[in-house]
PDB file of C-alpha atoms in Angstrom:
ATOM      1  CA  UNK S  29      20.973  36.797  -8.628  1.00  0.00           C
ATOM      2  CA  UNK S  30      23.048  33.798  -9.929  1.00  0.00           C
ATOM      3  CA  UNK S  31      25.379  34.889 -12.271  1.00  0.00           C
ATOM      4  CA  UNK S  32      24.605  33.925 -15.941  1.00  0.00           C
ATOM      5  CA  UNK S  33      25.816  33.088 -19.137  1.00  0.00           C
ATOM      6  CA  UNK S  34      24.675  34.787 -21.941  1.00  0.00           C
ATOM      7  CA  UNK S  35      24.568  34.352 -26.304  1.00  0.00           C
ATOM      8  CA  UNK S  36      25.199  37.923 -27.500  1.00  0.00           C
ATOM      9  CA  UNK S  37      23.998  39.314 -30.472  1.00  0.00           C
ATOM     10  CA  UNK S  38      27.685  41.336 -31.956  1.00  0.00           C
ATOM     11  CA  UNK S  39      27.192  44.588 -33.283  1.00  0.00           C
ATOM     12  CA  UNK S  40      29.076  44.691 -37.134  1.00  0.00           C
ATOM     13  CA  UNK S  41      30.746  48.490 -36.931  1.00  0.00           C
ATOM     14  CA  UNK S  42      29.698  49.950 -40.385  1.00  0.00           C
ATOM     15  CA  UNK S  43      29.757  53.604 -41.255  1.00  0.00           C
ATOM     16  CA  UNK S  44      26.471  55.000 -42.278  1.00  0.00           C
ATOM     17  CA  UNK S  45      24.636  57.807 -42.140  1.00  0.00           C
ATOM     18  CA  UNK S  46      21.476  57.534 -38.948  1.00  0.00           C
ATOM     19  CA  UNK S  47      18.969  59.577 -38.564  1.00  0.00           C
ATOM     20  CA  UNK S  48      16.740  59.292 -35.162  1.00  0.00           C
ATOM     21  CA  UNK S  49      15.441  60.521 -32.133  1.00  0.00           C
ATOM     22  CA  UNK S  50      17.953  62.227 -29.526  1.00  0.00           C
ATOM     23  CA  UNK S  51      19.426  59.644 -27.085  1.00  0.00           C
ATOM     24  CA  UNK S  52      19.463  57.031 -29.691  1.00  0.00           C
ATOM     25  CA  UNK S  53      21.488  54.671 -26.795  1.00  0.00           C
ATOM     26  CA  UNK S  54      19.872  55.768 -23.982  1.00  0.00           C
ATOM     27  CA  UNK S  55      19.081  53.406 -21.214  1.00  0.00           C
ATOM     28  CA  UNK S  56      16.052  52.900 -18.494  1.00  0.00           C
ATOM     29  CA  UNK S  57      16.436  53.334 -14.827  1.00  0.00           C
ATOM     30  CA  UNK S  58      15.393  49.583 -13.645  1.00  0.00           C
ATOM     31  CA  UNK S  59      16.967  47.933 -11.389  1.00  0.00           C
ATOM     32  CA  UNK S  60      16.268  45.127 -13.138  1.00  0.00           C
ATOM     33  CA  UNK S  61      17.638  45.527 -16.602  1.00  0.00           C
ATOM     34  CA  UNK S  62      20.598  44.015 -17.029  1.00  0.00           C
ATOM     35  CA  UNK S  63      23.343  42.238 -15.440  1.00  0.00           C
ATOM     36  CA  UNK S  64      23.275  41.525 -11.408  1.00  0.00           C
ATOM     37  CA  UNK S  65      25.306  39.380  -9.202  1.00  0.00           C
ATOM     38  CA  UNK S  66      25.156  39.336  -5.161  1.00  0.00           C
ATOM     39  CA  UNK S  67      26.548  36.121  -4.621  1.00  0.00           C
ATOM     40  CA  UNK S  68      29.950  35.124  -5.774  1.00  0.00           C
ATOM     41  CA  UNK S  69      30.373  31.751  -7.752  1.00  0.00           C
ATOM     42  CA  UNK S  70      33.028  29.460  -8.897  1.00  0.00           C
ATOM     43  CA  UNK S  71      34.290  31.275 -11.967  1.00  0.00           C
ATOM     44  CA  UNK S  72      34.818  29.202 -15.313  1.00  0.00           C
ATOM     45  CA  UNK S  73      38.636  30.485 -15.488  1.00  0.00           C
ATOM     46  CA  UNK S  74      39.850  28.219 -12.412  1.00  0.00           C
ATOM     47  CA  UNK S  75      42.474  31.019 -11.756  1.00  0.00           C
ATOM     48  CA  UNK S  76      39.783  33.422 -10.683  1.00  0.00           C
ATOM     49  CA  UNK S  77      37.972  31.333  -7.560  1.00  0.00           C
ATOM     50  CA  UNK S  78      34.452  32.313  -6.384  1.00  0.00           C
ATOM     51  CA  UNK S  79      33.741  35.645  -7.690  1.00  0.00           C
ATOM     52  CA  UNK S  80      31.204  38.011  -9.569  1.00  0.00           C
ATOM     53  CA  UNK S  81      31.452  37.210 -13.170  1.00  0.00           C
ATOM     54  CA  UNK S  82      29.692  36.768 -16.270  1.00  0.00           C
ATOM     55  CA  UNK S  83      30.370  34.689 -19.852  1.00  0.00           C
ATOM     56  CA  UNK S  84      29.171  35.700 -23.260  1.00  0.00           C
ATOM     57  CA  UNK S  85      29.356  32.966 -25.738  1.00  0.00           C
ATOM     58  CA  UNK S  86      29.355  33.971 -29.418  1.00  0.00           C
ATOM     59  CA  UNK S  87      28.603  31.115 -30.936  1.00  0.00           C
ATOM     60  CA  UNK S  88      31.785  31.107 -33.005  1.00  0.00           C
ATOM     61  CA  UNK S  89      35.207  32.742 -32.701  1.00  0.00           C
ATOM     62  CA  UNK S  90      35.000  36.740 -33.511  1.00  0.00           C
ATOM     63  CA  UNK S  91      37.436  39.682 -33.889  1.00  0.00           C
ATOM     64  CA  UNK S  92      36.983  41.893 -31.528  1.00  0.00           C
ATOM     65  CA  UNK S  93      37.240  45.793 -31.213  1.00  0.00           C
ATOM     66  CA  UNK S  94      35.461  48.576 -29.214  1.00  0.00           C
ATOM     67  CA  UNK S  95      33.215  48.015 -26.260  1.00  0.00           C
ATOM     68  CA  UNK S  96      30.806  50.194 -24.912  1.00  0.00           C
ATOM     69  CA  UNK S  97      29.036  49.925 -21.655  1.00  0.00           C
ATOM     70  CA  UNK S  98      26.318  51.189 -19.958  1.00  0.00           C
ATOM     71  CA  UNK S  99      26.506  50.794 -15.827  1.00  0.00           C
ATOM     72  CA  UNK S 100      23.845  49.977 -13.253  1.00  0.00           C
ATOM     73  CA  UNK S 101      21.724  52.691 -13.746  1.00  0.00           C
ATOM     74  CA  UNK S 102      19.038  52.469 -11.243  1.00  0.00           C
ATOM     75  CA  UNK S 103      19.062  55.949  -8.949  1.00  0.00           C
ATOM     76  CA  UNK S 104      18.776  54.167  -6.008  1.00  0.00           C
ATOM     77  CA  UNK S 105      21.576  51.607  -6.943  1.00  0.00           C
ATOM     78  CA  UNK S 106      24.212  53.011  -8.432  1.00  0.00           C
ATOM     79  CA  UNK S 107      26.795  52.337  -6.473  1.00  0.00           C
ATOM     80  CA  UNK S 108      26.511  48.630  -7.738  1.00  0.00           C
ATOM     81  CA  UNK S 109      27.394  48.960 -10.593  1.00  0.00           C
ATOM     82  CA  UNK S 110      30.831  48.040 -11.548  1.00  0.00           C
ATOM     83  CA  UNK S 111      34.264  50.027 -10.545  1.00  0.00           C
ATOM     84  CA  UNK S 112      36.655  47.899 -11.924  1.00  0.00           C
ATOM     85  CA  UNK S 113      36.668  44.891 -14.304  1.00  0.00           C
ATOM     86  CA  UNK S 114      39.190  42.262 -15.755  1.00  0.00           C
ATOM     87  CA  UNK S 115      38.365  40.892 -18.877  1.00  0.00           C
ATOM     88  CA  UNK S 116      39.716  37.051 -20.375  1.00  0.00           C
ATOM     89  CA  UNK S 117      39.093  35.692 -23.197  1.00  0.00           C
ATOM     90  CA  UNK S 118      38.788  32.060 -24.889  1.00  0.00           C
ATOM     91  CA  UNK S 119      38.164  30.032 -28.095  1.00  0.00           C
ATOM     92  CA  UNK S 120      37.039  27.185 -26.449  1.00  0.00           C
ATOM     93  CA  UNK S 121      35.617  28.161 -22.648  1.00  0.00           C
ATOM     94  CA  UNK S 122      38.586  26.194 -20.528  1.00  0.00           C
ATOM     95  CA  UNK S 123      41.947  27.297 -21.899  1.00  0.00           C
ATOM     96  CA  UNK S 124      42.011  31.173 -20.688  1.00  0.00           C
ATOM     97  CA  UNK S 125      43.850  33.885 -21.456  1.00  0.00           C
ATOM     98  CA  UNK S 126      43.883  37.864 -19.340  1.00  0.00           C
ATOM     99  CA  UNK S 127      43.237  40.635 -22.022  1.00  0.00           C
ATOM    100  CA  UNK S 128      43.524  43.422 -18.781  1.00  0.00           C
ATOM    101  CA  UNK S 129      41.582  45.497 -16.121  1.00  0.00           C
ATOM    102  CA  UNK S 130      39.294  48.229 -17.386  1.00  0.00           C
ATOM    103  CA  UNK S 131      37.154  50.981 -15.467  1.00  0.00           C
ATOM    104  CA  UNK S 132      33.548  52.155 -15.853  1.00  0.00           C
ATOM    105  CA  UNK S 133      32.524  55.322 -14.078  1.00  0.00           C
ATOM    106  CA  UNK S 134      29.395  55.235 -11.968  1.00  0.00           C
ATOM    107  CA  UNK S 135      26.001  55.857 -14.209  1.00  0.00           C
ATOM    108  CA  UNK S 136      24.278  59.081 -13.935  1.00  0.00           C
ATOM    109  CA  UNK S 137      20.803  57.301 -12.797  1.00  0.00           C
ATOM    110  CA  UNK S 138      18.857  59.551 -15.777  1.00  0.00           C
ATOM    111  CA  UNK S 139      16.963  58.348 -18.571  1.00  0.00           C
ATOM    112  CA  UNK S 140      18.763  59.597 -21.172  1.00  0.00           C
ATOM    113  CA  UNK S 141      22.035  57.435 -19.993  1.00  0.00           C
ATOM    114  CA  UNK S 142      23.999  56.675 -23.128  1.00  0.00           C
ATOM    115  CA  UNK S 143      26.835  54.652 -21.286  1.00  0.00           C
ATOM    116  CA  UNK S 144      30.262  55.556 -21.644  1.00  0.00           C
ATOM    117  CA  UNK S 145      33.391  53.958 -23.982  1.00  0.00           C
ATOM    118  CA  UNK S 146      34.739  50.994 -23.179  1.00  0.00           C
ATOM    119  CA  UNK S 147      38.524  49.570 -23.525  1.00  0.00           C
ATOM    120  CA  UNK S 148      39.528  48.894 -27.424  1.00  0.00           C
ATOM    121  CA  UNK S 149      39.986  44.850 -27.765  1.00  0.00           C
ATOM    122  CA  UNK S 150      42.307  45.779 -31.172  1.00  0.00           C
ATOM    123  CA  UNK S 151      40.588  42.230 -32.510  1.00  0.00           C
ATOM    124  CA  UNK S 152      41.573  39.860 -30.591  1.00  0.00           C
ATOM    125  CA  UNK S 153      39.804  36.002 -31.463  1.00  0.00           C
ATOM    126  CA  UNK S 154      37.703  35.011 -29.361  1.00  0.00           C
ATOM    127  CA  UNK S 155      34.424  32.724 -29.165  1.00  0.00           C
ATOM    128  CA  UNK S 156      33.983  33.560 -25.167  1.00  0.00           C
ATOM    129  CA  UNK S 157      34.645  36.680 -23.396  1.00  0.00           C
ATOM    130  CA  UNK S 158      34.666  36.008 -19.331  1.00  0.00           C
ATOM    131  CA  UNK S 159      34.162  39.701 -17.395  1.00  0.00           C
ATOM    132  CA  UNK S 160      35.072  39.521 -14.042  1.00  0.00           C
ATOM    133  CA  UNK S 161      33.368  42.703 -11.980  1.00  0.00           C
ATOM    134  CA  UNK S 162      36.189  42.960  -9.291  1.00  0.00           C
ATOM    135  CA  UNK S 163      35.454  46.316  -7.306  1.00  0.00           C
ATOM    136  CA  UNK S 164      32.074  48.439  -7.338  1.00  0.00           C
ATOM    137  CA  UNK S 165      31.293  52.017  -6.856  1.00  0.00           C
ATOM    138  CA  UNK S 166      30.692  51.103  -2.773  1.00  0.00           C
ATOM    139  CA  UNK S 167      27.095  49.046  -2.855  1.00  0.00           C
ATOM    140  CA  UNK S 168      26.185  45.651  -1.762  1.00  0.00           C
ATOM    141  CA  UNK S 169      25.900  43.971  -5.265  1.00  0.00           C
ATOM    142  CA  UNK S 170      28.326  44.447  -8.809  1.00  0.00           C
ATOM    143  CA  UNK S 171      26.139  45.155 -12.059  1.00  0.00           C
ATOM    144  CA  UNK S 172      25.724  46.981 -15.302  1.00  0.00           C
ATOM    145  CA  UNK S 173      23.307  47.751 -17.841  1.00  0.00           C
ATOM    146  CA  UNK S 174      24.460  46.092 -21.013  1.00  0.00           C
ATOM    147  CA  UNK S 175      28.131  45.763 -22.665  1.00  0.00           C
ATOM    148  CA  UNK S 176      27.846  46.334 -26.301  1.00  0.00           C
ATOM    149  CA  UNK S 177      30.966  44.770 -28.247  1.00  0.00           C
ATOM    150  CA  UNK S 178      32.219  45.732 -32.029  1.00  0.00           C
ATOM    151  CA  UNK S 179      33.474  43.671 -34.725  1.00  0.00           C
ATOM    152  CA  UNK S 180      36.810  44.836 -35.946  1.00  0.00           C
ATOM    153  CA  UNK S 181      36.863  42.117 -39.415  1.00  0.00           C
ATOM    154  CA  UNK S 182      34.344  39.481 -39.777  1.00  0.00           C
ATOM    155  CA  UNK S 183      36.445  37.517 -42.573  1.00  0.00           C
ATOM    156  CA  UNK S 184      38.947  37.087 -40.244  1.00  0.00           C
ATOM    157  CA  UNK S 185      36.732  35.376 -37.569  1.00  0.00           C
ATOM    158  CA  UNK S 186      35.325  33.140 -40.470  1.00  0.00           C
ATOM    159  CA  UNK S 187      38.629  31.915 -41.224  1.00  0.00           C
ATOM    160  CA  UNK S 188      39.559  30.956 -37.620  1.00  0.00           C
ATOM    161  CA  UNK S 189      36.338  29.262 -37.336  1.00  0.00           C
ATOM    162  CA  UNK S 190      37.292  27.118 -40.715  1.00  0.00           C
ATOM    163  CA  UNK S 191      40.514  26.380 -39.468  1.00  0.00           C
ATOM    164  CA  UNK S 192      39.716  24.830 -36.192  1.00  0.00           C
ATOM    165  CA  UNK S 193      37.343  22.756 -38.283  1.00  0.00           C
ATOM    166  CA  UNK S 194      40.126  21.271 -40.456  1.00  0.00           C
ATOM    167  CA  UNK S 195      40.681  17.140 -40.505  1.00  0.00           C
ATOM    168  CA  UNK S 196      37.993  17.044 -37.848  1.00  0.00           C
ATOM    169  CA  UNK S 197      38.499  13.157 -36.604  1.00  0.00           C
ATOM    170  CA  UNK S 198      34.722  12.922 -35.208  1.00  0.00           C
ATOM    171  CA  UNK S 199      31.448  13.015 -35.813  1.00  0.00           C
ATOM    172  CA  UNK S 200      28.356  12.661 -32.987  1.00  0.00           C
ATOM    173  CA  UNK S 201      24.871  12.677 -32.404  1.00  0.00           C
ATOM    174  CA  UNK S 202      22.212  12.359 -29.889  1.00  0.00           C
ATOM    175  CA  UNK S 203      19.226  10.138 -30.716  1.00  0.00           C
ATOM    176  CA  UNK S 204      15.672  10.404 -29.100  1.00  0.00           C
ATOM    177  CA  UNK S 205      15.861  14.481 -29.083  1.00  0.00           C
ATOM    178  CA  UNK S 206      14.128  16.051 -27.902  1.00  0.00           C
ATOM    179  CA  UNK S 207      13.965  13.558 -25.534  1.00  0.00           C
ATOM    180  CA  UNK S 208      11.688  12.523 -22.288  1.00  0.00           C
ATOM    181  CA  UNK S 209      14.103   9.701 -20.647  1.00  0.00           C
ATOM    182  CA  UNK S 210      18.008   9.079 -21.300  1.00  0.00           C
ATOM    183  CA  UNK S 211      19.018   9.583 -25.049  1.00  0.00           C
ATOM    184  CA  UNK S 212      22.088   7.583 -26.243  1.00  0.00           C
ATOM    185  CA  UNK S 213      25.120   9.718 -27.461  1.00  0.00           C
ATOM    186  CA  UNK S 214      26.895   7.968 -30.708  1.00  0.00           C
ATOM    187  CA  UNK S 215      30.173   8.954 -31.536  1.00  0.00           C
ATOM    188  CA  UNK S 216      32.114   8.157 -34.570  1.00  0.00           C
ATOM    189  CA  UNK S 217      35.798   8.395 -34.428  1.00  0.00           C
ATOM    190  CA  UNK S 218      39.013   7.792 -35.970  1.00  0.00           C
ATOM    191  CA  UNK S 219      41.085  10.057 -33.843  1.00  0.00           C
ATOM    192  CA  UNK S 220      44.241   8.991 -32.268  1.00  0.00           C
ATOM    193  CA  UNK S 221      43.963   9.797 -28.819  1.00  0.00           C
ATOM    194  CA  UNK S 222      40.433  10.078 -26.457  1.00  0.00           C
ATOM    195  CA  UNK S 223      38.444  12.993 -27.083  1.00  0.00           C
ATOM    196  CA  UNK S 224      35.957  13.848 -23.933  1.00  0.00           C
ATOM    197  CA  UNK S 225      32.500  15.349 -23.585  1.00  0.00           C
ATOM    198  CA  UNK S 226      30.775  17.785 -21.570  1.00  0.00           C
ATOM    199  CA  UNK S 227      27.334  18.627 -21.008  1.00  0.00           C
ATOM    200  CA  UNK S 228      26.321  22.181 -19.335  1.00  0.00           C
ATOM    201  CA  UNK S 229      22.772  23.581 -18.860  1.00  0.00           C
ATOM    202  CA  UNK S 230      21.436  26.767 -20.161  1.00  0.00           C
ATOM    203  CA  UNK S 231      22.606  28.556 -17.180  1.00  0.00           C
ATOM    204  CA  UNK S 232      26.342  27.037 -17.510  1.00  0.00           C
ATOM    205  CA  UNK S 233      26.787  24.716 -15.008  1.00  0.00           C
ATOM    206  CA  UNK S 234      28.597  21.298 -15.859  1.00  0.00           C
ATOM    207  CA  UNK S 235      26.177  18.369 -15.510  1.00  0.00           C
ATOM    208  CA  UNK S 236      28.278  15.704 -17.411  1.00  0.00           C
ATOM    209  CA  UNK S 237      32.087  14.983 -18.294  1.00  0.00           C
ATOM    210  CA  UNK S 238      33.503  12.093 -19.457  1.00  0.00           C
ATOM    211  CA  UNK S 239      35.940  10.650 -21.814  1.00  0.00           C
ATOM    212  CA  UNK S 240      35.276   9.293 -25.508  1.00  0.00           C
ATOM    213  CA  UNK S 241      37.737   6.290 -25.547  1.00  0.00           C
ATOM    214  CA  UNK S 242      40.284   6.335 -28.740  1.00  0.00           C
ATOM    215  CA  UNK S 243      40.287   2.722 -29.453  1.00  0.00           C
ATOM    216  CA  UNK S 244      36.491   2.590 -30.150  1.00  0.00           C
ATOM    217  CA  UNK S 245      35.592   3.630 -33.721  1.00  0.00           C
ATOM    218  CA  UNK S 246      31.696   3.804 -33.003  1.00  0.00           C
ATOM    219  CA  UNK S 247      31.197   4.575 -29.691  1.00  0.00           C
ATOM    220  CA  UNK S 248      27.708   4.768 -27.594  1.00  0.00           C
ATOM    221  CA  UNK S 249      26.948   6.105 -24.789  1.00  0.00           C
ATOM    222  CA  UNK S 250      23.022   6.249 -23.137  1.00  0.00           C
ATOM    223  CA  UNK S 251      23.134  10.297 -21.094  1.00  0.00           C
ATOM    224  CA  UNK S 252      21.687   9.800 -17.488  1.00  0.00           C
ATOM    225  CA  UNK S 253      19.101  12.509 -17.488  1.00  0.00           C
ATOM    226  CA  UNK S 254      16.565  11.176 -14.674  1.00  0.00           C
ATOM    227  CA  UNK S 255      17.637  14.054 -12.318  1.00  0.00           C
ATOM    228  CA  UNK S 256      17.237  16.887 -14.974  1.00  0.00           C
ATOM    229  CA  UNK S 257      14.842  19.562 -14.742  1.00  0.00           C
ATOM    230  CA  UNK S 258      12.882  19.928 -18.932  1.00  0.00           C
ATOM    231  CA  UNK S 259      14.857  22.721 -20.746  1.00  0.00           C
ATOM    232  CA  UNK S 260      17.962  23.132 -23.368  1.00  0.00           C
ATOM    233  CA  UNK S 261      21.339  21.857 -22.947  1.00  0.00           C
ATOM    234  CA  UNK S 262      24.512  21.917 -24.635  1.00  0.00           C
ATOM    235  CA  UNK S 263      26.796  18.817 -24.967  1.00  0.00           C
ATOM    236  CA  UNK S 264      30.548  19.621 -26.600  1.00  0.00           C
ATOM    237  CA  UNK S 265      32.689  16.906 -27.965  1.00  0.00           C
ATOM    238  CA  UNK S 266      36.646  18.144 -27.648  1.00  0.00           C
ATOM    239  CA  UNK S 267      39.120  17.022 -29.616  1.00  0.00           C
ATOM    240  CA  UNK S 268      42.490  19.044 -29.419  1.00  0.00           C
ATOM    241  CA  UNK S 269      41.543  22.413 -30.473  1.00  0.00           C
ATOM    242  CA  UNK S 270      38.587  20.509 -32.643  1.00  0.00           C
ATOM    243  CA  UNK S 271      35.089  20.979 -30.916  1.00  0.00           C
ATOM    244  CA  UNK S 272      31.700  19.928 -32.183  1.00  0.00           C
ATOM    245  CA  UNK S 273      28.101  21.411 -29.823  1.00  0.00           C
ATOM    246  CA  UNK S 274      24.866  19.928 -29.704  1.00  0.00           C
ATOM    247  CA  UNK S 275      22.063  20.819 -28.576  1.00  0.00           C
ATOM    248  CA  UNK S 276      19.548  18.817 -26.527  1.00  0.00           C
ATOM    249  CA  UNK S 277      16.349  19.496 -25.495  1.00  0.00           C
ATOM    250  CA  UNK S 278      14.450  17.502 -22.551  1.00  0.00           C
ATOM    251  CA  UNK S 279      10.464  17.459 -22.568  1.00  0.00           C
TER     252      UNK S 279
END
């Protein structure tokens, strides 16, 4: 399976009082529910090389605590799922930076799995969270269930989202979309130096990058979209640490 990368809803820690069933976490035994990769791929931190991975994208830039995880817990795959793991971390998907190495014991291949604690993050900031599955309990493929991750302090990832948004020099948009043939990207711009674009599909992989040129105020630019297959994409506009995301939609 190809690996993917994934929009996760974050779980806000609060402390209440729940009342439920027993095995409120608990997790099925499908092989097919949740994460699976049998094929390395070029990893998006170009320090890594080919490898298993996969990339949650937040949406915005988050404080992060506690994770917890479930593992692979098929009975007849469990030694798939994930050994040993490094985890890196991002605000903007290309500069990286190594939080550490964590384990995850093998899953107990039951339905009433809970998972097991994960490594504390001690709120770090980070929009994108890259885990790279490096060892596995012995099988042929590296997976897990699900990784769950805590807030530690949404104000404070509110704030760093406002202040990467300060004196933003640019301003763009992408007219037909949705769109059938090649929409034209207009970019407005009184920034100093080049800012530069790039377009990814839904699964991540980079299907445009170019440069906005400084020394044009209104810039356009028609998207050659012939050779792509209907679906969402997701053009960003950089700009320092500055970044604006659009998305486009081809019928």
């Amino acid at each position: 399976m190809q690996n993917q990368i994934l929009s996760l809803i974050v779980i806000v820690v609060v402390q209440t009082s729940v009342v439920a069933q027993c095995f409120l976490d608990r997790h099925s035994t499908n092989w097919y529910d949740g994460w699976l990769s049998c094929e390395e791929r070029e990893n998006p931190n170009p320090e890594r090389g080919a490898s298993h991975w996969i990339l949650y994208n937040f949406g915005k830039a988050a404080s992060l605590g506690e994770l917890q995880i479930w593992n692979t817990n098929d009975p007849q795959n469990l030694s798939s799922g994930i050994r040993q793991a490094s985890l890196d971390y991002s605000m903007d998907g290309f500069s990286w930076k190594t939080w550490g190495d964590f384990t995850v014991p093998e899953a107990e291949g039951l339905a009433i799995y809970e998972g097991v604690d994960g490594p504390d993050l001690a709120g770090i900031q980070a929009q994108y969270i890259l885990i790279n599955a490096d060892e596995n309990h012995g099988g042929d493929c590296f997976g897990f269930g699900e990784i769950r991750f805590h807030l530690t302090d949404e104000q404070v990832a509110e704030e760093t989202t406002n202040n990467m948004q300060e004196a933003y020099c640019l301003a763009a948009q992408v007219h037909p979309n949705p769109f059938e043939s090649s929409p034209t990207l207009s970019v407005q711009s009184n920034c100093e130096s080049r800012a530069t674009y790039r377009i990814h599909d839904a699964m991540g992989k980079l299907i445009v990058a170019e440069d906005v040129p400084a020394e044009i105020s209104n810039w356009q630019n028609q998207i050659p979209t012939k050779s792509w297959v209907p679906g969402i994409y997701f053009l960003n506009i950089y700009y320092g640490r500055q970044k604006q995301v659009l998305k486009l939609v081809k019928m």
